[in-house]
Coordinates of C-alpha atoms in Angstrom, one line a residue:
M463 CA 3.8 51.5 -21.7
A464 CA 0.9 52.9 -23.6
Y465 CA 0.7 51.7 -27.1
K466 CA 2.6 53.8 -30.2
A467 CA 0.6 53.2 -33.0
L468 CA -2.3 50.5 -34.1
V469 CA -2.1 47.4 -37.2
W470 CA -4.9 46.2 -38.9
Y471 CA -5.3 44.0 -41.6
K472 CA -7.6 42.6 -43.5
F473 CA -10.7 40.5 -42.3
V474 CA -14.2 38.8 -43.5
V475 CA -16.8 40.6 -41.0
G476 CA -20.7 41.3 -41.7
R477 CA -22.1 44.2 -43.8
P478 CA -21.9 47.7 -41.9
K479 CA -25.5 50.0 -41.2
G480 CA -25.8 51.6 -45.5
S481 CA -24.1 48.9 -47.0
T482 CA -25.9 47.1 -50.0
T483 CA -24.8 43.6 -49.1
T484 CA -28.2 42.0 -47.4
A485 CA -27.1 41.7 -42.9
K486 CA -28.8 38.1 -43.9
A487 CA -26.3 36.9 -46.4
R488 CA -23.2 38.3 -44.1
Y489 CA -24.8 36.9 -40.1
P490 CA -26.8 33.9 -41.2
Q491 CA -27.6 33.3 -36.6
G492 CA -29.2 36.3 -36.4
G493 CA -25.7 38.9 -36.0
I494 CA -23.7 36.6 -33.8
L495 CA -20.2 37.1 -35.8
K496 CA -19.0 34.2 -37.6
R497 CA -15.0 34.4 -37.0
K498 CA -12.9 33.4 -40.5
L499 CA -9.8 34.9 -40.8
V500 CA -8.3 34.2 -44.2
I501 CA -4.9 33.4 -43.7
T502 CA -3.1 33.7 -46.7
A503 CA -4.2 37.6 -46.9
L504 CA -4.1 38.1 -43.2
A505 CA -0.4 37.4 -42.8
G506 CA 0.3 39.2 -46.2
L507 CA -0.8 42.3 -44.8
L508 CA -0.1 41.9 -41.8
S509 CA 3.6 41.6 -42.6
A510 CA 2.7 44.9 -45.0
T511 CA 1.5 47.0 -42.6
T512 CA 3.8 46.0 -39.8
G513 CA 6.1 48.4 -38.8
L514 CA 3.6 51.7 -40.7
V515 CA 1.1 51.1 -37.6
G516 CA 2.1 49.1 -34.4
I517 CA 1.6 48.5 -31.2
G518 CA 3.7 47.5 -29.4
G519 CA 4.2 46.2 -25.6
F520 CA 2.4 43.7 -25.2
A521 CA 4.0 40.7 -26.2
A522 CA 6.3 38.5 -23.0
S523 CA 9.3 37.1 -23.7
A524 CA 7.8 33.2 -21.9
S525 CA 3.7 32.6 -21.6
A526 CA 2.4 30.4 -19.4
S527 CA -0.2 28.8 -21.8
S528 CA -0.4 28.4 -25.2
K529 CA -4.1 28.6 -25.5
P530 CA -5.6 31.8 -26.4
I531 CA -7.3 34.7 -24.2
I532 CA -11.2 35.0 -25.1
V533 CA -12.8 38.1 -24.5
G534 CA -16.9 37.9 -25.2
E535 CA -17.5 41.6 -27.1
I536 CA -21.9 41.7 -26.2
S537 CA -23.6 44.5 -28.6
G538 CA -26.5 45.2 -30.4
T539 CA -26.2 44.7 -34.3
T540 CA -30.2 44.6 -35.0
G541 CA -32.8 46.9 -33.6
A542 CA -32.9 50.7 -33.0
Y543 CA -28.9 51.3 -32.4
A544 CA -27.9 48.9 -35.2
A545 CA -25.0 51.8 -36.1
I546 CA -23.9 51.2 -33.3
G547 CA -23.6 47.8 -32.7
Q548 CA -21.9 47.3 -35.5
A549 CA -19.8 50.2 -35.1
A550 CA -18.5 48.6 -31.7
F551 CA -18.1 44.8 -33.7
N552 CA -15.9 46.2 -36.3
S553 CA -13.6 48.0 -33.8
V554 CA -12.7 45.3 -31.7
K555 CA -12.2 43.0 -34.9
M556 CA -9.6 45.3 -35.2
A557 CA -8.6 45.7 -32.5
A558 CA -8.1 42.2 -31.9
A559 CA -6.1 42.0 -35.2
A560 CA -3.9 44.7 -33.6
I561 CA -2.7 43.0 -30.5
N562 CA -3.0 39.6 -31.9
A563 CA -0.5 41.6 -34.9
S564 CA 2.4 42.4 -32.5
G565 CA 2.4 39.3 -30.3
G566 CA -0.7 38.7 -27.9
I567 CA -0.9 39.6 -24.6
L568 CA 1.9 38.0 -22.9
G569 CA 2.4 35.7 -25.1
R570 CA -1.0 34.5 -25.8
K571 CA -3.5 35.6 -29.0
V572 CA -6.6 37.3 -28.0
K573 CA -10.0 35.4 -29.7
V574 CA -13.0 37.4 -29.2
L575 CA -16.7 35.2 -29.3
Y576 CA -19.5 38.0 -30.3
G577 CA -23.1 37.8 -30.0
N578 CA -26.1 40.2 -31.1
D579 CA -28.1 41.2 -27.5
G580 CA -30.7 43.0 -30.5
A581 CA -31.5 45.7 -27.9
N582 CA -33.1 42.7 -26.0
A583 CA -31.9 42.7 -21.8
T584 CA -32.7 38.9 -21.7
T585 CA -30.1 38.4 -24.6
S586 CA -28.4 40.2 -23.3
S587 CA -27.5 38.6 -20.3
L588 CA -27.4 34.8 -21.5
L589 CA -25.0 35.7 -23.6
F590 CA -23.0 36.8 -21.0
K591 CA -23.2 33.4 -18.9
K592 CA -22.8 31.9 -22.5
F593 CA -19.1 34.1 -23.1
V594 CA -18.3 33.1 -19.0
S595 CA -18.7 30.1 -19.7
E596 CA -17.2 28.7 -22.6
G597 CA -13.6 30.7 -21.2
A598 CA -14.4 35.1 -20.8
V599 CA -11.4 36.3 -18.3
A600 CA -14.0 39.4 -19.4
I601 CA -16.8 41.5 -21.6
L602 CA -17.0 44.1 -23.4
G603 CA -20.4 45.9 -22.9
S604 CA -23.2 45.9 -24.2
L605 CA -23.9 49.9 -24.4
D606 CA -28.0 48.9 -25.7
T607 CA -28.6 46.6 -22.5
G608 CA -25.9 48.5 -20.3
P609 CA -27.5 48.0 -16.9
T610 CA -28.2 44.4 -17.0
T611 CA -24.5 43.3 -18.8
V612 CA -23.9 45.9 -15.6
A613 CA -25.5 43.5 -13.1
V614 CA -24.8 40.2 -14.4
S615 CA -21.0 41.0 -13.4
N616 CA -21.3 42.3 -9.9
A617 CA -23.6 39.2 -9.3
M618 CA -21.0 36.7 -10.4
K619 CA -18.0 39.7 -9.9
F620 CA -17.2 39.6 -13.0
P621 CA -15.3 42.2 -14.8
D622 CA -17.0 44.5 -18.1
V623 CA -16.1 46.9 -19.6
G624 CA -16.1 49.2 -22.9
N625 CA -18.3 50.6 -24.7
I626 CA -21.7 50.5 -21.5
D627 CA -23.9 52.5 -20.1
E628 CA -23.0 55.0 -17.4
G629 CA -26.2 55.2 -15.6
G630 CA -25.2 51.3 -15.0
V631 CA -21.9 51.9 -13.9
Y632 CA -23.1 54.1 -11.7
P633 CA -26.1 53.0 -10.5
N634 CA -27.3 55.7 -7.3
G635 CA -25.9 58.7 -9.2
P636 CA -22.2 60.1 -11.0
T637 CA -21.2 61.0 -7.2
K638 CA -22.2 57.4 -5.4
A639 CA -19.5 54.7 -5.9
P640 CA -20.0 52.4 -8.8
Y641 CA -20.0 48.5 -9.6
P642 CA -17.5 47.2 -8.7
W643 CA -16.7 45.0 -11.6
A644 CA -18.0 47.2 -14.4
W645 CA -15.8 50.2 -16.4
S646 CA -16.8 52.2 -19.1
T647 CA -15.0 53.5 -21.5
S648 CA -17.9 54.5 -23.5
M649 CA -20.0 58.0 -23.4
N650 CA -20.6 59.6 -19.8
G651 CA -24.2 60.5 -20.7
Y652 CA -24.5 61.8 -16.8
G653 CA -21.0 64.1 -18.8
V654 CA -23.3 64.7 -21.3
G655 CA -26.2 65.9 -19.7
E656 CA -24.2 68.7 -17.7
V657 CA -22.8 70.4 -21.2
I658 CA -27.4 70.5 -22.4
G659 CA -27.4 71.9 -19.1
S660 CA -25.9 74.7 -19.8
Y661 CA -26.8 75.7 -22.8
A662 CA -30.2 75.6 -22.2
M663 CA -29.7 77.6 -19.3
N664 CA -27.4 80.7 -20.7
H665 CA -29.8 80.4 -24.2
C666 CA -32.8 79.0 -24.4
S667 CA -35.0 81.9 -23.1
T668 CA -37.7 80.6 -21.8
G669 CA -37.5 78.0 -20.9
L670 CA -37.1 74.0 -21.7
Y671 CA -39.3 70.8 -22.3
I672 CA -37.1 67.8 -22.2
M673 CA -37.8 63.8 -23.0
H674 CA -36.0 60.9 -22.3
D675 CA -36.2 57.4 -22.5
P676 CA -37.1 55.9 -18.8
T677 CA -33.7 54.1 -19.6
A678 CA -31.1 54.1 -17.5
Y679 CA -29.5 55.7 -20.7
G680 CA -31.7 58.6 -20.0
T681 CA -32.1 59.6 -16.7
T682 CA -28.5 59.3 -16.7
G683 CA -28.9 62.3 -19.0
N684 CA -31.7 63.4 -17.4
T685 CA -29.9 63.1 -14.0
G686 CA -26.7 64.7 -16.4
I687 CA -29.2 68.1 -17.4
L688 CA -30.7 69.2 -14.0
T689 CA -27.4 69.3 -12.3
T690 CA -26.7 72.1 -14.1
Y691 CA -30.1 73.3 -16.0
T692 CA -31.1 74.7 -12.4
K693 CA -33.6 77.0 -13.8
K694 CA -37.8 74.6 -13.5
T695 CA -38.2 72.5 -16.9
L696 CA -41.8 73.1 -18.5
G697 CA -41.8 69.9 -18.8
D698 CA -39.5 66.0 -18.6
D699 CA -41.5 63.9 -19.9
A700 CA -41.1 59.8 -19.7
I701 CA -41.7 58.5 -23.6
T702 CA -41.1 55.2 -23.7
E703 CA -39.3 53.3 -26.4
N704 CA -38.5 49.9 -28.3
W705 CA -34.4 49.8 -28.8
S706 CA -34.9 47.1 -30.5
S707 CA -37.1 48.3 -33.0
S708 CA -36.1 51.2 -35.5
S709 CA -39.8 52.4 -35.1
P710 CA -40.5 55.3 -34.7
A711 CA -43.5 56.6 -32.8
A712 CA -44.6 59.9 -34.9
A713 CA -48.1 59.0 -32.3
T714 CA -46.7 59.9 -29.2
M715 CA -44.1 62.6 -30.9
D716 CA -47.4 64.0 -32.0
A717 CA -48.9 64.0 -27.9
E718 CA -45.3 65.2 -27.0
L719 CA -45.8 68.1 -29.6
T720 CA -49.1 69.4 -28.6
K721 CA -48.0 69.7 -24.9
I722 CA -44.4 71.4 -25.3
K723 CA -46.5 73.6 -27.3
A724 CA -48.4 74.7 -24.5
S725 CA -45.7 75.1 -22.8
G726 CA -43.8 77.9 -23.8
A727 CA -40.5 76.1 -24.0
D728 CA -38.8 77.5 -27.2
C729 CA -35.6 74.7 -26.7
V730 CA -37.0 71.0 -25.9
E731 CA -34.3 68.5 -25.3
A732 CA -34.9 64.9 -27.4
W733 CA -33.6 62.6 -25.0
L734 CA -34.2 59.4 -27.5
T735 CA -32.9 57.0 -30.4
A736 CA -32.1 58.9 -33.8
Q737 CA -34.9 57.7 -35.0
D738 CA -37.6 59.5 -32.7
Q739 CA -35.5 62.1 -33.2
A740 CA -36.0 62.7 -36.9
T741 CA -39.5 61.9 -36.5
F742 CA -40.1 64.3 -33.5
V743 CA -38.0 67.0 -36.1
N744 CA -40.4 66.4 -39.4
E745 CA -43.4 66.3 -37.0
M746 CA -42.9 69.5 -35.8
H747 CA -42.0 71.0 -39.3
S748 CA -45.0 69.2 -40.6
L749 CA -47.6 70.8 -37.7
G750 CA -45.9 74.8 -38.3
D751 CA -44.3 74.3 -34.7
K752 CA -40.9 75.5 -34.6
F753 CA -38.6 75.0 -31.9
T754 CA -34.5 74.7 -30.9
I755 CA -34.2 71.5 -30.6
I756 CA -31.1 69.3 -28.6
G757 CA -30.6 65.6 -29.0
N758 CA -27.8 63.8 -27.4
D759 CA -24.9 62.0 -27.8
T760 CA -26.4 59.9 -30.5
T761 CA -27.6 62.9 -32.5
N762 CA -25.0 62.8 -35.1
S763 CA -22.9 59.7 -34.0
T764 CA -24.2 58.4 -37.1
G765 CA -25.3 59.3 -40.4
V766 CA -29.6 57.3 -39.6
F767 CA -30.8 61.2 -37.5
A768 CA -29.5 63.4 -40.2
S769 CA -30.8 60.6 -43.1
L770 CA -33.8 60.2 -41.4
A771 CA -34.0 64.3 -40.3
G772 CA -33.5 65.6 -44.4
A773 CA -33.6 69.4 -44.7
N774 CA -34.8 69.1 -41.4
A775 CA -31.8 68.5 -39.8
K776 CA -31.0 72.4 -39.8
G777 CA -29.8 73.7 -36.8
V778 CA -30.6 70.5 -34.5
L779 CA -28.3 70.1 -31.6
A780 CA -26.5 67.2 -30.5
E781 CA -22.4 66.7 -28.3
E782 CA -19.4 65.1 -29.6
L783 CA -16.4 64.7 -27.9
G784 CA -14.2 67.2 -28.3
I785 CA -10.9 65.6 -29.0
L786 CA -12.9 64.8 -32.7
A787 CA -13.3 68.4 -33.1
K788 CA -9.6 68.9 -32.9
A789 CA -6.8 67.4 -35.1
P790 CA -7.4 64.4 -35.5
S791 CA -4.0 61.9 -33.6
P792 CA -1.5 60.0 -35.7
A793 CA -3.0 57.0 -34.0
L794 CA -6.3 58.6 -34.5
K795 CA -5.7 59.2 -38.3
K796 CA -4.3 55.5 -39.2
Y797 CA -7.6 53.4 -37.5
T798 CA -9.8 56.3 -39.4
K799 CA -7.8 55.7 -43.0
A800 CA -7.9 51.5 -42.1
Y801 CA -12.2 51.9 -41.0
V802 CA -12.3 54.0 -44.1
K803 CA -11.1 51.4 -46.4
E804 CA -11.9 47.9 -44.9
F805 CA -15.8 49.2 -44.2
K806 CA -16.5 51.7 -47.0
I807 CA -18.1 53.7 -44.2
Q808 CA -16.5 56.9 -42.1
P809 CA -15.8 55.4 -38.3
S810 CA -18.9 56.7 -35.8
I811 CA -17.3 57.3 -31.5
W812 CA -18.7 54.3 -31.2
G813 CA -15.9 51.7 -32.1
M814 CA -13.9 53.7 -31.2
V815 CA -14.7 53.8 -27.5
S816 CA -15.2 49.4 -28.3
Y817 CA -11.8 50.2 -29.5
D818 CA -10.2 51.4 -26.9
G819 CA -12.7 48.7 -24.3
L820 CA -10.8 45.7 -25.3
M821 CA -6.8 48.0 -25.3
V822 CA -7.7 48.7 -21.8
L823 CA -8.7 45.6 -20.6
A824 CA -5.5 43.6 -22.3
Q825 CA -3.2 46.6 -21.0
A826 CA -4.4 45.4 -17.6
I827 CA -4.4 42.1 -18.2
K828 CA -0.5 42.9 -19.5
N829 CA 0.0 44.9 -15.8
G830 CA -0.8 42.9 -13.8
R831 CA 0.6 39.4 -16.4
S832 CA -2.2 37.4 -15.4
T833 CA -6.0 37.0 -16.9
S834 CA -7.7 36.4 -13.2
K835 CA -10.5 38.7 -12.7
N836 CA -9.3 39.5 -9.4
T837 CA -5.9 41.1 -11.4
I838 CA -7.7 43.1 -13.8
K839 CA -10.2 44.3 -11.6
T840 CA -6.9 46.2 -9.9
Q841 CA -4.9 46.4 -12.2
L842 CA -8.5 48.9 -14.3
N843 CA -8.7 50.5 -11.2
K844 CA -5.3 51.9 -11.0
L845 CA -5.1 52.5 -14.5
K846 CA -3.5 55.7 -15.5
N847 CA -3.4 58.1 -18.8
Y848 CA -3.4 55.2 -21.7
H849 CA -3.2 56.7 -24.7
G850 CA -6.3 56.1 -26.3
L851 CA -8.4 56.4 -29.2
T852 CA -10.5 58.6 -27.2
G853 CA -7.6 60.7 -25.8
N854 CA -6.1 59.7 -22.2
L855 CA -8.1 57.3 -20.2
S856 CA -7.8 56.4 -16.6
F857 CA -9.7 54.9 -14.1
T858 CA -9.6 54.7 -10.4
K859 CA -11.7 52.4 -7.4
M860 CA -14.7 55.1 -7.8
I861 CA -14.2 56.3 -11.0
H862 CA -15.1 54.0 -13.7
T863 CA -15.8 56.2 -16.5
S864 CA -12.4 57.7 -19.1
I865 CA -14.6 60.7 -20.8
N866 CA -16.4 63.2 -18.6
G867 CA -18.1 66.2 -18.5
P868 CA -14.8 68.6 -19.3
Q869 CA -14.4 66.9 -22.4
F870 CA -17.9 67.7 -24.5
N871 CA -18.7 70.3 -27.4
M872 CA -22.4 71.3 -27.8
V873 CA -22.2 70.9 -32.4
R874 CA -25.4 71.8 -34.8
Y875 CA -25.6 70.3 -38.1
N876 CA -25.0 72.5 -41.4
T877 CA -27.6 71.1 -43.8
S878 CA -25.5 72.9 -46.7
T879 CA -22.1 71.0 -45.5
K880 CA -23.9 67.8 -44.2
K881 CA -21.3 68.5 -40.5
W882 CA -22.1 69.3 -37.3
S883 CA -19.5 72.0 -36.8
V884 CA -18.8 73.2 -32.9
V885 CA -20.5 76.0 -31.1
K886 CA -19.0 78.5 -29.7

């Protein structure tokens, strides 16, 4: 049964990126959220909002246990992708509150354990195992270290759901079998790459030069690009980046510009962090070079790139989920309104996919009437047309990504309006 709407509440959370409040003040334990609810205020808010937005369908007349259902959430709230990690934490908080306000899952409340992996694979692996030892029935994330959490989930035969790297979900490519214990509601890098490659085939007259990080995230995008860009690329360089740091690699970008200029390419694919994309664009302008710059799905999903690139962001291309270019659904409208009210910032796609991650997990538990890992696996593998914030979500045994190539649009940045618009 699809969720018809959403329920929101006020809770104590950390600072979204861009706030003037310091992260240290809100996160004294280095990014691991302390879940401290203001019970009186929460009760009043939920009472006031129930009926305005509801979720429905999770509660049961009888419960096998009064203990909460524990779920682990892993994201990087520090490092190069801190804004994405914070959006994930915020939205999972909202999803858990919505579920609990509707009566929980099978009559049981949801309790989420939050861990900041700082984009560090070792930390991510330790958090995964820690949460499992503390009774989690599944883990949500992490995008930054997706291949790590997916590998751990596969070794432990334990569900990993939500905002995770699809390069880890499909270790042998998108046409091969996925890891059996990982399901991604996140942006599909293979699909994003396909859109980029198709655009380059039609618009890059002298050729395409590719820069990508050598992790599963970068190689996933690169594989997608090369499935639709059938001409020979004029360069394809793996750029090592430090995801645990937000410091851009200016020297590396200068060296790349020299090589790209010599290649004769008119288009450059910069599948890098938003910080390094901005550094590349700024260096290009300072050297007087001019190329058509194509980013990736992180270029426009937060304000990081546009903020750092400033006027030099003009005309840069990126990709976004097509549903965002349409009139938002009632559920998405309510989510956006509530998110802005709570965090004083516009939500990003990374929050939406994280919200959907917890919701599809909840739906799988409800459908199977059990929190056993094997039941969750069975139910996720046959989830069909769940109405999420990011569209109708489905999985099969062979398809463990809910967002794929045809669902993406190319978009271009307008410095006058400070918005991204769909490229026709």
